[in-house]
Every structure is written in C-alpha cells, then in structure tokens.
C-alpha cells in the first residue's frame, strides 16, 4: 500500500530523519511512537506532502509520490491528515468545516456531511455550531470527518487525542480505530504515548533520533524490545545481568528461558513486571517486601534479598497482604528477552 524506502531529511546541519524504511498494508493501522523531537511529525508531514525529503522514495499503491524525479503535491495524494490541534477553521460552522473540499451541489454536500457526521458519531444538530462551541473530543471527530470526506486511501493522525482527558481519550481512540477499520482506510498514527500506540495499532514503529529502532507487532516490540532504551520507552521493565547458555539465562532471580539456543555469554535480559509472580505465605521465601507504595489498583513493591545485587521495584496488582516486612517467594513466568549488547 504505502512504502517508504531510505527516507532522509535534514534541517540545516541536523539530521532529523535518517534512512527510514516502512511498509503499511492496505486497511491496516500503524503507530509511530517515539519521544519528543524524534522526528514523528516531520515524517508525517513528508507523507502528507507538506515537506520534501532529501532522499529516498515514497510509493502509494504503486504510484510514486516522491523520488529524485517526482513530487506529487499534497492535494493530489489522496491522503487524509488530522493534525495535532487547531485542525478546524474557526470562521466556519462545523458543517462547513466538514464540507470544505466537497465538490457536489449544496444539497449533495448537506447529505454527505450528515452521512459523515453519523460515521464519526456526531449529532447532526452540531452542524450549525461554531467549532469553539463543541468539546475537544467532538472537534477531533469533526477534523476526522473532514479528512474522511476526501475518501482517502491513507489517513495520517498526528497525536489527535493528546488534548483529550484520559476517559474521553480512550473512548475517542477506540471509536476512531473502529470507524477507520470499517471504512477500510489504512492509518498511520503518530504518538509519544506508548500505551496509545500499543492499543491502537497492529504494527508499531519505534522511532528514536530519526531512526526506527524496531518495527513489529505490539506484542513483539513490548515483549522482545531490541535494546534497553526501547524496552524502557515501551513500559516498565526489569533489567538484569545474566549468564546465557543453551536457551536459558541464569540471573539473580533464578533460571529463565530465553527461547533462543544460539545466544550465549554475559548478557543483559529484560522481564516485564507482570512476569514476576510474588507469593506471600510461601514456605521458602526468597525476598522481603521493604517498601509498599499503594496507588489504588496498583502498588509498587520494593523487594530486597541478600542474594540480589540490588533492590527490585515491581508494580503489581494491590493485595491486602502486601505489607512492609512480609517475606515472599519470587518466581518468573514466561521467557526473558535478551537485549542487544
Ligand atoms: N521546519 C523546521 N526547521 C528546523 N527544524 C525543524 C523543523 N521542523 C522540525 N524541526 C526539528 O526536527 C526535530 C524533529 O521534530 P518533529 O516535530 O518531527 O519531532 P516529533 O517527534 O514530532 O516531536 P513532538 O513529539 O515534540 O511533536 C526537532 O529537533 C525539531 O526542532
């Protein structure tokens, strides 16, 4: 569907995008996730046609959009773009915002606007409101409806949910994902929020300093991150020194499978906190709970043991028996991930 090959971009002497390659299949959802300043918006603007790369090639359904001889302008790309904020024209009513760019008669456009508003679950009566008279979540839906009006094959979303509060954010994200899937529109979402990326997309591209450090499914990048920085960026991680041999890693918590018999030597391994099983009232405890930070649903336990080189901090489901001084047994579920040296 859309394919980027060797895309690079400099602003002055600074390399902002460095040799990026990515494929997005028709009708699929990809999230580009990375810290502030990593180049996400620049990449999205390049795909939309608002910015020109210095090198590389972009093709959409086998049509070259950009290479050293070709530059298809934004309005000819058939790509929808919902920017971070300020997406709506303030001097236009909601209905006119959505109709902007529609080419039909007045009556045809009115019907199409009603159809699009229904698609994004907006009450049709809002069509006659000014954009500042509707909520942030509704404004995002209007922006989405306006982009969908062009029947794009590809939709670009630049942190479209960032201005919304937590509850509305999750609901709008789910509604957006569902409607784009129903419409069969491929989507690229840019976000610095790893949970948003993992929940929204079927393909995650992790970007750091203008390079993709890893591209894979949400489960792959979360449970098998390539390096420590990617591991920590995608969620809480426990990282240990380990001796790796014959598909097993020996670390301070015991032996754990790494799933790959070819890895050997002194390595660093990663576990996600949910892989630790912490049992109170066990006949053979291995650690002591030295701190409990209760935050409602979850508590952070600080665990210490004379056999460990350092204390472990583990976020886990709150339980009444997590008391300071409790003796616990700690075991590992699943496989550890061996990080790049
Ligand atoms: N037009 C420009 N001229 C010069 N430098 C720019 C320009 N646009 C972006 N940059 C720089 O490129 C780098 C990447 O910016 P970009 O906005 O793509 O990052 P981002 O990952 O989207 O960040 P954020 O999450 O904060 O929006 C930054 O260092 C930024 O200052």
GROMACS .gro file of C-alpha atoms and ligand atoms in nm:
model
  372
    1UNK     CA    1   0.000   0.000   0.000
    2UNK     CA    2   0.233   0.278   0.117
    3UNK     CA    3   0.603   0.212   0.118
    4UNK     CA    4   0.887   0.436   0.231
    5UNK     CA    5   1.239   0.349   0.122
    6UNK     CA    6   1.553   0.516   0.257
    7UNK     CA    7   1.379   0.841   0.355
    8UNK     CA    8   1.618   1.102   0.498
    9UNK     CA    9   1.569   1.465   0.596
   10UNK     CA   10   1.797   1.734   0.735
   11UNK     CA   11   1.704   2.076   0.870
   12UNK     CA   12   2.025   2.278   0.826
   13UNK     CA   13   2.306   2.058   0.957
   14UNK     CA   14   2.074   1.849   1.176
   15UNK     CA   15   1.965   1.507   1.051
   16UNK     CA   16   1.602   1.471   1.160
   17UNK     CA   17   1.514   1.153   0.965
   18UNK     CA   18   1.785   0.901   0.888
   19UNK     CA   19   1.727   0.633   0.623
   20UNK     CA   20   1.375   0.523   0.718
   21UNK     CA   21   1.206   0.219   0.567
   22UNK     CA   22   0.845   0.123   0.637
   23UNK     CA   23   0.559  -0.067   0.472
   24UNK     CA   24   0.194  -0.014   0.564
   25UNK     CA   25  -0.058  -0.263   0.428
   26UNK     CA   26  -0.398  -0.158   0.288
   27UNK     CA   27  -0.663  -0.113   0.559
   28UNK     CA   28  -0.410  -0.168   0.843
   29UNK     CA   29  -0.316   0.050   1.142
   30UNK     CA   30   0.043   0.155   1.215
   31UNK     CA   31   0.160   0.366   1.510
   32UNK     CA   32   0.486   0.559   1.501
   33UNK     CA   33   0.590   0.607   1.861
   34UNK     CA   34   0.889   0.792   1.998
   35UNK     CA   35   0.997   1.066   2.236
   36UNK     CA   36   0.952   1.437   2.171
   37UNK     CA   37   1.179   1.562   1.892
   38UNK     CA   38   1.244   1.215   1.746
   39UNK     CA   39   1.107   1.318   1.403
   40UNK     CA   40   0.749   1.184   1.409
   41UNK     CA   41   0.569   1.497   1.288
   42UNK     CA   42   0.833   1.560   1.022
   43UNK     CA   43   0.778   1.210   0.884
   44UNK     CA   44   0.400   1.254   0.879
   45UNK     CA   45   0.434   1.592   0.704
   46UNK     CA   46   0.660   1.429   0.444
   47UNK     CA   47   0.399   1.157   0.381
   48UNK     CA   48   0.124   1.417   0.351
   49UNK     CA   49   0.332   1.617   0.102
   50UNK     CA   50   0.383   1.926   0.322
   51UNK     CA   51   0.756   1.868   0.347
   52UNK     CA   52   1.012   1.730   0.098
   53UNK     CA   53   1.262   1.460   0.195
   54UNK     CA   54   1.628   1.499   0.092
   55UNK     CA   55   1.650   1.140  -0.031
   56UNK     CA   56   1.451   0.820  -0.068
   57UNK     CA   57   1.129   0.709  -0.229
   58UNK     CA   58   0.761   0.700  -0.128
   59UNK     CA   59   0.506   0.494  -0.319
   60UNK     CA   60   0.131   0.471  -0.256
   61UNK     CA   61  -0.045   0.177  -0.422
   62UNK     CA   62   0.243   0.155  -0.674
   63UNK     CA   63   0.222   0.525  -0.763
   64UNK     CA   64   0.548   0.709  -0.691
   65UNK     CA   65   0.469   1.009  -0.468
   66UNK     CA   66   0.828   1.107  -0.418
   67UNK     CA   67   1.168   1.016  -0.557
   68UNK     CA   68   1.456   1.215  -0.703
   69UNK     CA   69   1.247   1.298  -1.013
   70UNK     CA   70   0.894   1.308  -0.868
   71UNK     CA   71   0.700   1.514  -0.617
   72UNK     CA   72   0.322   1.469  -0.607
   73UNK     CA   73   0.170   1.770  -0.425
   74UNK     CA   74  -0.036   1.721  -0.108
   75UNK     CA   75  -0.377   1.781  -0.269
   76UNK     CA   76  -0.314   1.512  -0.533
   77UNK     CA   77  -0.202   1.237  -0.295
   78UNK     CA   78  -0.541   1.110  -0.171
   79UNK     CA   79  -0.407   1.114   0.184
   80UNK     CA   80  -0.610   1.245   0.480
   81UNK     CA   81  -0.431   1.438   0.755
   82UNK     CA   82  -0.558   1.521   1.104
   83UNK     CA   83  -0.303   1.747   1.273
   84UNK     CA   84  -0.226   1.774   1.645
   85UNK     CA   85  -0.458   2.067   1.713
   86UNK     CA   86  -0.609   2.371   1.551
   87UNK     CA   87  -0.743   2.149   1.278
   88UNK     CA   88  -1.073   2.331   1.232
   89UNK     CA   89  -1.136   2.662   1.056
   90UNK     CA   90  -1.262   2.889   1.337
   91UNK     CA   91  -1.457   3.117   1.099
   92UNK     CA   92  -1.667   2.826   0.969
   93UNK     CA   93  -1.953   2.630   1.126
   94UNK     CA   94  -1.899   2.259   1.197
   95UNK     CA   95  -2.095   2.152   0.886
   96UNK     CA   96  -1.896   2.388   0.661
   97UNK     CA   97  -1.570   2.262   0.810
   98UNK     CA   98  -1.665   1.907   0.710
   99UNK     CA   99  -1.794   2.014   0.368
  100UNK     CA  100  -1.471   2.203   0.292
  101UNK     CA  101  -1.329   2.045  -0.022
  102UNK     CA  102  -1.652   1.863  -0.123
  103UNK     CA  103  -1.732   1.925  -0.488
  104UNK     CA  104  -2.107   1.842  -0.506
  105UNK     CA  105  -2.415   2.067  -0.514
  106UNK     CA  106  -2.529   2.236  -0.190
  107UNK     CA  107  -2.789   1.963  -0.129
  108UNK     CA  108  -2.545   1.678  -0.214
  109UNK     CA  109  -2.291   1.825   0.025
  110UNK     CA  110  -2.552   1.862   0.303
  111UNK     CA  111  -2.642   1.493   0.272
  112UNK     CA  112  -2.277   1.388   0.261
  113UNK     CA  113  -2.199   1.597   0.572
  114UNK     CA  114  -2.491   1.428   0.755
  115UNK     CA  115  -2.355   1.087   0.648
  116UNK     CA  116  -2.001   1.173   0.765
  117UNK     CA  117  -2.128   1.310   1.097
  118UNK     CA  118  -2.314   0.986   1.156
  119UNK     CA  119  -1.999   0.791   1.069
  120UNK     CA  120  -1.799   0.969   1.339
  121UNK     CA  121  -2.092   0.953   1.587
  122UNK     CA  122  -2.163   1.327   1.594
  123UNK     CA  123  -2.515   1.458   1.646
  124UNK     CA  124  -2.623   1.622   1.318
  125UNK     CA  125  -2.758   1.923   1.510
  126UNK     CA  126  -2.396   2.024   1.584
  127UNK     CA  127  -2.352   2.108   1.212
  128UNK     CA  128  -2.479   2.461   1.277
  129UNK     CA  129  -2.245   2.522   1.577
  130UNK     CA  130  -1.916   2.709   1.569
  131UNK     CA  131  -1.612   2.489   1.640
  132UNK     CA  132  -1.543   2.663   1.972
  133UNK     CA  133  -1.894   2.568   2.088
  134UNK     CA  134  -1.818   2.193   2.081
  135UNK     CA  135  -1.593   1.980   2.306
  136UNK     CA  136  -1.234   1.880   2.230
  137UNK     CA  137  -1.341   1.521   2.153
  138UNK     CA  138  -1.613   1.646   1.918
  139UNK     CA  139  -1.364   1.879   1.745
  140UNK     CA  140  -1.135   1.581   1.679
  141UNK     CA  141  -1.429   1.392   1.527
  142UNK     CA  142  -1.511   1.689   1.304
  143UNK     CA  143  -1.148   1.700   1.187
  144UNK     CA  144  -1.164   1.328   1.118
  145UNK     CA  145  -1.495   1.363   0.929
  146UNK     CA  146  -1.343   1.641   0.716
  147UNK     CA  147  -1.043   1.423   0.633
  148UNK     CA  148  -1.271   1.122   0.558
  149UNK     CA  149  -1.481   1.338   0.324
  150UNK     CA  150  -1.199   1.314   0.070
  151UNK     CA  151  -1.225   0.931   0.074
  152UNK     CA  152  -0.853   0.889   0.139
  153UNK     CA  153  -0.682   0.552   0.098
  154UNK     CA  154  -0.448   0.652   0.382
  155UNK     CA  155  -0.518   0.858   0.694
  156UNK     CA  156  -0.243   1.032   0.892
  157UNK     CA  157  -0.320   1.116   1.254
  158UNK     CA  158  -0.073   1.339   1.443
  159UNK     CA  159  -0.132   1.293   1.817
  160UNK     CA  160  -0.504   1.352   1.756
  161UNK     CA  161  -0.610   1.252   2.106
  162UNK     CA  162  -0.345   1.439   2.308
  163UNK     CA  163  -0.571   1.729   2.412
  164UNK     CA  164  -0.841   1.498   2.550
  165UNK     CA  165  -0.868   1.382   2.911
  166UNK     CA  166  -0.799   1.017   2.991
  167UNK     CA  167  -1.151   0.871   2.966
  168UNK     CA  168  -1.251   1.060   2.653
  169UNK     CA  169  -0.914   0.986   2.502
  170UNK     CA  170  -0.954   0.608   2.527
  171UNK     CA  171  -1.315   0.622   2.400
  172UNK     CA  172  -1.228   0.851   2.104
  173UNK     CA  173  -0.927   0.634   2.018
  174UNK     CA  174  -1.142   0.319   2.012
  175UNK     CA  175  -1.418   0.488   1.810
  176UNK     CA  176  -1.162   0.622   1.561
  177UNK     CA  177  -0.993   0.284   1.523
  178UNK     CA  178  -1.328   0.113   1.466
  179UNK     CA  179  -1.454   0.359   1.208
  180UNK     CA  180  -1.129   0.365   1.011
  181UNK     CA  181  -1.134  -0.013   1.006
  182UNK     CA  182  -1.496  -0.017   0.885
  183UNK     CA  183  -1.410   0.237   0.616
  184UNK     CA  184  -1.111   0.021   0.512
  185UNK     CA  185  -0.874   0.319   0.541
  186UNK     CA  186  -0.509   0.246   0.623
  187UNK     CA  187  -0.393   0.464   0.910
  188UNK     CA  188  -0.064   0.594   1.044
  189UNK     CA  189  -0.089   0.737   1.395
  190UNK     CA  190   0.193   0.938   1.548
  191UNK     CA  191   0.215   0.949   1.926
  192UNK     CA  192   0.462   0.976   2.214
  193UNK     CA  193   0.223   0.769   2.429
  194UNK     CA  194   0.332   0.406   2.418
  195UNK     CA  195   0.006   0.271   2.562
  196UNK     CA  196  -0.190   0.457   2.296
  197UNK     CA  197   0.036   0.312   2.025
  198UNK     CA  198   0.017  -0.044   2.158
  199UNK     CA  199  -0.362  -0.032   2.188
  200UNK     CA  200  -0.434   0.140   1.853
  201UNK     CA  201  -0.212  -0.033   1.600
  202UNK     CA  202  -0.131  -0.373   1.456
  203UNK     CA  203   0.216  -0.251   1.355
  204UNK     CA  204   0.440  -0.037   1.579
  205UNK     CA  205   0.741   0.155   1.451
  206UNK     CA  206   0.956   0.283   1.738
  207UNK     CA  207   1.149   0.596   1.637
  208UNK     CA  208   1.447   0.746   1.819
  209UNK     CA  209   1.671   1.026   1.691
  210UNK     CA  210   1.519   0.996   1.343
  211UNK     CA  211   1.576   0.620   1.310
  212UNK     CA  212   1.339   0.328   1.351
  213UNK     CA  213   1.491   0.120   1.630
  214UNK     CA  214   1.228  -0.152   1.587
  215UNK     CA  215   0.922  -0.230   1.374
  216UNK     CA  216   0.687  -0.512   1.472
  217UNK     CA  217   0.356  -0.612   1.624
  218UNK     CA  218   0.264  -0.456   1.962
  219UNK     CA  219   0.338  -0.785   2.141
  220UNK     CA  220   0.676  -0.822   1.964
  221UNK     CA  221   0.805  -0.474   2.043
  222UNK     CA  222   0.674  -0.487   2.402
  223UNK     CA  223   0.797  -0.833   2.496
  224UNK     CA  224   1.103  -0.851   2.268
  225UNK     CA  225   1.245  -0.495   2.254
  226UNK     CA  226   1.579  -0.473   2.074
  227UNK     CA  227   1.758  -0.269   2.336
  228UNK     CA  228   1.729  -0.125   2.686
  229UNK     CA  229   1.613   0.219   2.575
  230UNK     CA  230   1.334   0.074   2.361
  231UNK     CA  231   1.237  -0.160   2.648
  232UNK     CA  232   1.210   0.128   2.896
  233UNK     CA  233   1.033   0.356   2.648
  234UNK     CA  234   0.756   0.100   2.590
  235UNK     CA  235   0.677   0.033   2.958
  236UNK     CA  236   0.812  -0.068   3.300
  237UNK     CA  237   1.099  -0.312   3.262
  238UNK     CA  238   1.320  -0.513   3.497
  239UNK     CA  239   1.671  -0.549   3.360
  240UNK     CA  240   1.926  -0.796   3.497
  241UNK     CA  241   2.277  -0.917   3.423
  242UNK     CA  242   2.260  -1.284   3.325
  243UNK     CA  243   2.472  -1.573   3.209
  244UNK     CA  244   2.308  -1.705   2.891
  245UNK     CA  245   2.361  -2.056   2.754
  246UNK     CA  246   2.160  -2.328   2.577
  247UNK     CA  247   1.842  -2.122   2.563
  248UNK     CA  248   1.844  -2.037   2.936
  249UNK     CA  249   1.952  -1.728   3.129
  250UNK     CA  250   2.080  -1.754   3.485
  251UNK     CA  251   2.009  -1.432   3.677
  252UNK     CA  252   1.969  -1.335   4.043
  253UNK     CA  253   1.604  -1.446   4.039
  254UNK     CA  254   1.689  -1.794   3.909
  255UNK     CA  255   1.685  -1.961   3.567
  256UNK     CA  256   1.459  -1.839   3.289
  257UNK     CA  257   1.415  -1.948   2.928
  258UNK     CA  258   1.523  -1.701   2.656
  259UNK     CA  259   1.375  -1.907   2.372
  260UNK     CA  260   1.687  -1.889   2.155
  261UNK     CA  261   1.951  -2.164   2.194
  262UNK     CA  262   2.210  -1.968   1.990
  263UNK     CA  263   2.258  -1.680   2.237
  264UNK     CA  264   2.548  -1.720   2.481
  265UNK     CA  265   2.765  -1.524   2.722
  266UNK     CA  266   2.725  -1.247   2.978
  267UNK     CA  267   2.421  -1.053   2.862
  268UNK     CA  268   2.151  -0.822   2.990
  269UNK     CA  269   1.799  -0.961   2.998
  270UNK     CA  270   1.461  -0.792   3.036
  271UNK     CA  271   1.142  -0.901   3.207
  272UNK     CA  272   0.814  -0.711   3.226
  273UNK     CA  273   0.689  -0.668   3.586
  274UNK     CA  274   0.378  -0.876   3.514
  275UNK     CA  275   0.609  -1.173   3.451
  276UNK     CA  276   0.707  -1.186   3.819
  277UNK     CA  277   0.493  -1.397   4.047
  278UNK     CA  278   0.518  -1.273   4.405
  279UNK     CA  279   0.377  -1.514   4.662
  280UNK     CA  280   0.320  -1.431   5.028
  281UNK     CA  281   0.299  -1.712   5.287
  282UNK     CA  282   0.533  -1.937   5.088
  283UNK     CA  283   0.733  -2.199   5.288
  284UNK     CA  284   1.056  -2.099   5.108
  285UNK     CA  285   1.055  -1.720   5.076
  286UNK     CA  286   1.333  -1.560   4.872
  287UNK     CA  287   1.281  -1.188   4.937
  288UNK     CA  288   1.144  -0.930   5.178
  289UNK     CA  289   0.896  -0.651   5.094
  290UNK     CA  290   1.089  -0.348   5.221
  291UNK     CA  291   0.850  -0.076   5.088
  292UNK     CA  292   0.489  -0.065   4.964
  293UNK     CA  293   0.373   0.234   4.760
  294UNK     CA  294  -0.005   0.191   4.736
  295UNK     CA  295  -0.168   0.381   4.446
  296UNK     CA  296  -0.511   0.214   4.439
  297UNK     CA  297  -0.540  -0.052   4.170
  298UNK     CA  298  -0.161  -0.096   4.159
  299UNK     CA  299   0.111  -0.092   4.424
  300UNK     CA  300   0.485  -0.059   4.375
  301UNK     CA  301   0.672  -0.308   4.593
  302UNK     CA  302   1.039  -0.269   4.674
  303UNK     CA  303   1.179  -0.619   4.719
  304UNK     CA  304   1.518  -0.698   4.869
  305UNK     CA  305   1.712  -1.020   4.909
  306UNK     CA  306   2.065  -1.097   5.030
  307UNK     CA  307   2.105  -1.297   4.704
  308UNK     CA  308   2.035  -0.997   4.478
  309UNK     CA  309   2.283  -0.724   4.387
  310UNK     CA  310   2.010  -0.457   4.405
  311UNK     CA  311   1.657  -0.396   4.530
  312UNK     CA  312   1.377  -0.457   4.278
  313UNK     CA  313   1.088  -0.220   4.227
  314UNK     CA  314   0.786  -0.402   4.090
  315UNK     CA  315   0.449  -0.252   4.004
  316UNK     CA  316   0.184  -0.514   4.073
  317UNK     CA  317  -0.186  -0.551   4.148
  318UNK     CA  318  -0.261  -0.428   4.501
  319UNK     CA  319  -0.330  -0.701   4.754
  320UNK     CA  320  -0.409  -0.678   5.123
  321UNK     CA  321  -0.117  -0.899   5.221
  322UNK     CA  322   0.144  -0.668   5.065
  323UNK     CA  323   0.279  -0.540   5.395
  324UNK     CA  324   0.615  -0.389   5.472
  325UNK     CA  325   0.839  -0.666   5.613
  326UNK     CA  326   0.643  -0.953   5.451
  327UNK     CA  327   0.853  -1.250   5.335
  328UNK     CA  328   0.770  -1.351   4.976
  329UNK     CA  329   0.874  -1.600   4.713
  330UNK     CA  330   0.950  -1.452   4.369
  331UNK     CA  331   0.934  -1.665   4.054
  332UNK     CA  332   0.934  -1.582   3.682
  333UNK     CA  333   0.660  -1.653   3.426
  334UNK     CA  334   0.736  -1.685   3.055
  335UNK     CA  335   1.055  -1.602   2.870
  336UNK     CA  336   1.313  -1.330   2.923
  337UNK     CA  337   1.423  -1.107   2.637
  338UNK     CA  338   1.799  -1.086   2.573
  339UNK     CA  339   1.884  -0.723   2.496
  340UNK     CA  340   2.133  -0.611   2.232
  341UNK     CA  341   2.484  -0.587   2.374
  342LIG     N1  342   1.087   2.341   0.991
  342LIG     C1  343   1.186   2.306   1.073
  342LIG     N2  344   1.305   2.370   1.072
  342LIG     C2  345   1.406   2.334   1.153
  342LIG     N3  346   1.400   2.230   1.241
  342LIG     C3  347   1.284   2.162   1.248
  342LIG     C4  348   1.171   2.196   1.165
  342LIG     N4  349   1.071   2.109   1.194
  342LIG     C5  350   1.117   2.026   1.290
  342LIG     N5  351   1.246   2.058   1.322
  342LIG     C6  352   1.331   1.987   1.420
  342LIG     O1  353   1.329   1.849   1.386
  342LIG     C7  354   1.330   1.767   1.502
  342LIG     C8  355   1.213   1.670   1.495
  342LIG     O2  356   1.091   1.744   1.508
  342LIG     P1  357   0.948   1.673   1.499
  342LIG     O3  358   0.845   1.778   1.522
  342LIG     O4  359   0.941   1.595   1.375
  342LIG     O5  360   0.955   1.574   1.625
  342LIG     P2  361   0.838   1.498   1.698
  342LIG     O6  362   0.891   1.361   1.725
  342LIG     O7  363   0.712   1.508   1.621
  342LIG     O8  364   0.827   1.579   1.834
  342LIG     P3  365   0.695   1.610   1.926
  342LIG     O9  366   0.652   1.475   1.982
  342LIG    O10  367   0.751   1.700   2.031
  342LIG    O11  368   0.592   1.673   1.838
  342LIG     C9  369   1.325   1.861   1.620
  342LIG    O12  370   1.456   1.876   1.669
  342LIG    C10  371   1.274   1.991   1.560
  342LIG    O13  372   1.324   2.100   1.632
   0.00000   0.00000   0.00000
